[in-house]
Amino acid sequence: MTISQTPVIAKAHTNIALVKYWGKADEHLILPTNDSISMTLDHFYTTTSVQFDAQLAADDIILDGIKLPTDGQQRIRQFMDLVRQRAHTDLFAHIETSNHVPTTAGLASSASGFAALAGAAAKAAGLNLTRRELSQLARRGSGSATRSIFGGFVQWHAGHDDESSFAEPLDEKVDWPIRMIAIVVSQDEKKIGSRHGMKQSQTSPFFNDWVKQANADIDPLRTALLKKDINRVGSIAEHNAMCMHATTLSATPPFTYFNGDTIKAMQLINDLRSLGLNCYYTMDAGPNVKVICLADEVDAILDHLRPAFGNDQLVVAKPGPGLTYL
Ligand code: DP6
């Protein structure tokens, strides 16, 4: 194991879950309550450079050109400690990370961030990890990062321990024209982050039913993806997202990520569907809506959304690649 003498730069794309991860069976190891399946997106990614340096007394972390204050660094430092432990080193590192998300997209995500950091830090530390091992490592930073190691459609196997919880590509080179339109209804910082929100949702009396439903959605979704059946893919993903969000409304105390524009977007998609277009919505831990559809219907969908949302609020994404080194 040799520590790299030059900076290692990794690039990872964000992903949107079609069957969601929403609940932890183990908070320390970040083991999820259920399997999840996502699509990695081409448009949104993070690049991260890591170099270990014997002169440093602590990790030096720069995020989008700004040095992170000490209290903002804890999650990254804890993650770097894991890498140091595995590489048997006590060296600290220069870490520089940039998020390439269209400034208006409001889709900045810990998924691409921790996937890129896992890739760059492991390689810089001289660890020679397989992609499965990288997905296990990224998981320790943020659950959704587990899936961002791979491109296309990806399944995260929940597992029951550190070893058995990892992601696996289902179809890395997606050869059919599935698209996701992000409707950016708000760029505000989320009030309840995903980590806190999923924990609070575990107080819902429906939480166990959510887990059952999510696990039951996995095989049908895999089949629908294999068959390239947009209507099955979309309807499973939409129903799954609504089941996830039902656990927020029924939590103690209750909360929701939706705002008025979220509901408006959902209604517009429903209208489009009754007009015969094949489009479905999904939402994560925030008010923005992602529309699952096919390339040849993107323009008609955008036309219908435009009176309500500006051009800068509508971003079209394709399936994207997994972790790469620059
Ligand atoms: C709604 O991966 O951000 O996007 O593991 O606590 O860092 P932590 O949570 P995070 O949660 C993502 C939740 C989600 C659904 C999903 O991506 O599957």
XYZ file of C-alpha atoms and ligand atoms in Angstrom:
344
model
C 0.000 0.000 0.000
C 1.629 3.273 -1.096
C 0.259 6.708 -0.467
C -0.066 8.617 -3.764
C 2.476 11.438 -4.160
C 0.159 13.378 -6.492
C -3.482 14.437 -5.994
C -6.062 11.833 -7.014
C -9.177 13.298 -8.644
C -12.440 11.361 -8.852
C -15.777 12.250 -10.434
C -19.156 10.822 -9.400
C -22.681 11.612 -10.550
C -25.735 12.015 -8.422
C -28.599 9.522 -8.547
C -32.362 9.589 -8.057
C -34.021 6.600 -6.428
C -36.969 4.881 -8.161
C -37.427 2.691 -5.070
C -36.298 4.828 -2.145
C -33.936 4.327 0.760
C -35.810 5.858 3.678
C -34.859 4.398 7.049
C -31.833 2.874 8.737
C -31.506 -0.525 10.363
C -28.069 0.526 11.697
C -27.206 4.210 12.037
C -23.492 3.694 12.628
C -22.853 1.398 9.652
C -25.597 3.086 7.582
C -27.438 -0.154 6.835
C -30.830 0.603 5.253
C -34.149 -0.953 6.214
C -34.748 -2.041 2.583
C -33.173 -2.487 -0.832
C -33.374 0.500 -3.183
C -32.946 1.081 -6.941
C -31.801 4.314 -8.587
C -30.881 5.931 -11.857
C -27.547 7.768 -11.997
C -27.905 11.120 -13.821
C -25.536 12.548 -16.433
C -26.158 16.200 -15.654
C -25.199 16.506 -12.006
C -21.833 15.485 -10.585
C -19.104 16.188 -8.058
C -15.339 16.168 -8.610
C -13.077 15.675 -5.612
C -9.313 15.793 -5.314
C -7.465 14.181 -2.377
C -3.790 14.309 -1.461
C -2.319 13.118 1.831
C 0.379 15.388 3.245
C 2.723 14.755 6.198
C 2.815 18.536 6.899
C -0.884 18.729 7.825
C -2.158 18.630 11.416
C -5.781 18.120 10.300
C -7.696 17.497 7.070
C -7.886 20.661 4.997
C -11.279 20.739 3.285
C -12.312 23.144 0.514
C -15.886 22.953 -0.779
C -16.710 24.883 -3.978
C -13.725 27.179 -3.400
C -14.499 27.916 0.256
C -12.612 26.474 3.209
C -15.071 24.616 5.414
C -15.251 25.854 9.015
C -14.234 23.235 11.590
C -17.805 22.417 12.648
C -18.839 21.760 9.028
C -16.045 19.264 8.587
C -17.058 16.587 11.046
C -18.857 14.240 8.666
C -15.987 14.370 6.145
C -13.314 13.942 8.826
C -15.080 10.933 10.305
C -15.214 9.457 6.830
C -11.500 10.171 6.293
C -10.766 8.437 9.631
C -12.290 5.274 8.171
C -10.021 5.535 5.136
C -6.971 6.143 7.385
C -7.863 3.139 9.524
C -8.060 0.877 6.484
C -4.865 2.232 4.950
C -2.983 2.093 8.299
C -1.925 5.709 8.019
C -2.293 8.705 10.298
C -1.671 11.283 7.581
C -4.188 14.053 6.969
C -5.227 15.185 3.510
C -5.977 18.185 1.323
C -9.508 17.669 0.026
C -10.953 19.893 -2.648
C -14.428 19.286 -3.942
C -16.686 21.016 -6.497
C -20.319 20.348 -7.192
C -21.265 20.612 -10.857
C -24.944 21.036 -10.529
C -26.556 23.749 -12.671
C -26.756 26.543 -10.105
C -30.524 26.591 -10.256
C -31.101 22.854 -10.067
C -31.216 22.578 -6.295
C -30.171 18.959 -6.613
C -26.815 19.126 -4.810
C -26.526 15.833 -3.142
C -24.449 13.950 -0.634
C -24.684 10.980 -3.039
C -22.231 12.290 -5.641
C -20.177 13.981 -2.912
C -19.390 10.922 -0.814
C -19.050 8.656 -3.869
C -16.383 10.974 -5.329
C -14.671 11.319 -1.932
C -14.626 7.543 -1.405
C -13.070 7.031 -4.829
C -10.435 9.759 -4.486
C -9.520 9.117 -0.831
C -9.234 5.341 -1.205
C -6.960 5.621 -4.218
C -4.881 8.444 -2.697
C -4.376 6.286 0.406
C -3.082 3.454 -1.773
C -6.089 1.207 -1.128
C -6.858 -0.916 -4.129
C -10.608 -1.376 -3.773
C -13.055 -3.055 -6.131
C -16.117 -1.041 -7.138
C -18.220 -3.133 -4.761
C -15.820 -2.269 -1.925
C -15.945 1.398 -2.959
C -19.739 1.295 -2.764
C -19.484 -0.171 0.772
C -17.053 2.594 1.728
C -19.162 5.391 0.168
C -22.145 4.037 2.122
C -20.427 5.029 5.369
C -20.487 8.686 4.260
C -24.086 8.798 3.038
C -26.448 5.962 2.193
C -27.411 7.210 -1.255
C -23.683 7.499 -2.171
C -23.520 3.676 -2.176
C -25.374 3.700 -5.515
C -23.436 6.580 -7.145
C -20.336 4.402 -7.622
C -22.152 2.836 -10.593
C -23.819 4.294 -13.672
C -27.261 3.657 -15.161
C -29.693 1.639 -13.043
C -28.283 0.495 -9.720
C -29.565 -1.666 -6.865
C -28.362 -1.222 -3.292
C -28.675 -4.534 -1.462
C -29.664 -3.651 2.103
C -27.677 -6.549 3.605
C -27.291 -7.141 7.329
C -23.708 -6.045 8.005
C -20.880 -3.955 6.543
C -19.892 -6.694 4.105
C -23.343 -7.569 2.766
C -24.626 -3.995 2.196
C -23.407 -2.786 -1.206
C -24.582 -1.584 -4.602
C -24.601 -3.506 -7.855
C -25.232 -2.214 -11.375
C -28.389 -3.564 -13.049
C -27.747 -1.892 -16.403
C -24.775 0.477 -16.647
C -25.151 1.327 -20.333
C -28.834 2.160 -20.553
C -29.765 1.844 -24.250
C -33.296 3.182 -24.142
C -34.370 6.829 -24.006
C -35.565 7.198 -20.400
C -35.286 10.780 -19.111
C -35.763 12.645 -15.842
C -36.973 16.238 -15.896
C -36.105 18.046 -12.669
C -38.703 20.687 -11.783
C -36.883 23.022 -9.438
C -39.623 24.536 -7.338
C -37.311 25.824 -4.615
C -33.604 26.304 -4.055
C -33.972 26.913 -0.338
C -31.829 24.895 2.017
C -33.974 22.025 3.264
C -35.347 22.563 6.735
C -35.254 18.885 7.651
C -32.252 17.104 6.140
C -32.655 13.538 4.898
C -30.730 12.032 7.818
C -33.002 13.632 10.386
C -36.177 13.251 8.291
C -35.800 9.521 7.784
C -35.156 9.009 11.495
C -38.280 10.966 12.409
C -40.273 8.977 9.816
C -39.407 5.774 11.653
C -41.898 6.932 14.345
C -44.742 6.543 11.805
C -47.180 3.694 12.589
C -46.921 2.918 8.851
C -43.145 2.668 8.828
C -43.031 -1.163 8.774
C -45.567 -1.187 5.951
C -43.360 1.240 4.032
C -40.410 -1.152 4.350
C -42.587 -4.076 3.211
C -43.854 -2.104 0.224
C -40.363 -0.953 -0.790
C -38.997 -4.505 -0.692
C -42.029 -5.710 -2.654
C -41.364 -3.047 -5.334
C -37.832 -4.266 -6.097
C -38.482 -7.310 -8.335
C -41.325 -5.733 -10.356
C -39.150 -2.645 -10.939
C -36.192 -4.781 -12.042
C -38.458 -6.569 -14.512
C -39.944 -3.309 -15.797
C -36.442 -1.839 -16.321
C -35.380 -4.951 -18.185
C -38.468 -4.698 -20.401
C -37.882 -0.934 -20.865
C -41.522 -0.451 -19.873
C -41.772 3.261 -19.011
C -45.322 2.967 -17.673
C -44.450 0.177 -15.234
C -41.190 1.880 -14.222
C -42.954 5.218 -13.714
C -45.974 3.886 -11.867
C -43.880 1.763 -9.480
C -41.533 4.717 -8.794
C -44.386 7.192 -8.292
C -46.290 4.924 -5.924
C -43.078 4.118 -4.030
C -42.312 7.831 -3.560
C -45.836 8.492 -2.264
C -45.501 5.615 0.227
C -42.202 7.108 1.436
C -43.723 10.571 1.833
C -46.713 9.086 3.697
C -44.282 8.198 6.509
C -43.405 11.900 6.957
C -47.061 12.974 7.234
C -47.725 10.241 9.791
C -44.535 10.769 11.858
C -44.473 12.250 15.364
C -44.210 15.186 14.973
C -45.591 15.146 11.413
C -43.861 17.019 8.597
C -43.739 17.195 4.819
C -41.175 18.073 2.152
C -43.891 19.236 -0.255
C -44.839 22.858 -0.799
C -47.634 24.359 -2.909
C -45.566 24.178 -6.097
C -44.791 20.501 -5.478
C -48.523 19.770 -5.453
C -49.030 21.960 -8.533
C -46.337 20.003 -10.402
C -47.935 16.688 -9.388
C -51.304 17.891 -10.713
C -49.768 19.002 -14.022
C -48.170 15.580 -14.469
C -51.498 13.912 -13.704
C -53.169 16.153 -16.348
C -50.532 15.181 -18.898
C -51.116 11.535 -18.144
C -54.842 11.870 -18.726
C -53.932 13.427 -22.098
C -52.105 10.189 -22.928
C -48.487 11.136 -22.158
C -46.313 8.638 -20.307
C -44.975 10.647 -17.366
C -44.686 10.056 -13.625
C -43.283 11.984 -10.654
C -40.962 11.242 -7.776
C -39.706 13.417 -4.886
C -36.908 13.139 -2.353
C -36.150 14.988 0.884
C -37.157 18.347 -0.596
C -39.926 20.034 -2.614
C -38.377 19.549 -6.087
C -40.145 17.151 -8.425
C -38.471 14.776 -10.895
C -40.511 13.595 -13.852
C -39.807 10.141 -15.296
C -40.561 10.007 -19.027
C -39.246 9.172 -22.513
C -37.063 11.430 -24.679
C -39.639 11.832 -27.459
C -42.226 13.212 -25.023
C -39.904 15.647 -23.221
C -40.861 18.651 -25.389
C -44.609 18.130 -24.996
C -44.172 17.767 -21.211
C -42.011 20.904 -21.000
C -44.619 22.857 -23.039
C -47.288 21.894 -20.533
C -45.101 22.759 -17.511
C -43.832 26.125 -18.837
C -46.816 28.303 -17.964
C -46.280 27.309 -14.325
C -42.470 26.983 -14.181
C -39.738 29.044 -15.867
C -37.169 27.587 -18.237
C -34.501 27.910 -15.546
C -36.625 25.701 -13.282
C -36.709 22.808 -15.766
C -33.627 20.628 -16.256
C -33.643 17.484 -18.424
C -31.265 14.650 -17.423
C -30.291 11.325 -19.026
C -28.815 8.213 -17.426
C -25.211 8.937 -16.452
C -21.964 7.047 -15.770
C -20.433 5.673 -12.576
C -17.280 6.744 -10.737
C -14.335 7.748 -12.919
C -10.837 9.094 -12.251
C -9.634 12.227 -14.011
C -34.900 10.578 -0.063
O -28.374 9.252 1.562
O -29.006 11.637 2.117
O -32.881 10.736 -1.302
O -27.584 8.052 4.613
O -28.417 9.740 6.225
O -26.780 10.417 4.462
P -27.920 9.492 4.838
O -29.156 9.863 3.891
P -29.226 10.186 2.342
O -30.772 9.855 2.069
C -31.331 9.843 0.800
C -32.806 9.713 0.890
C -33.573 9.900 -0.399
C -33.907 8.567 -1.052
C -32.804 7.849 -1.784
O -31.878 8.486 -2.306
O -32.908 6.608 -1.873
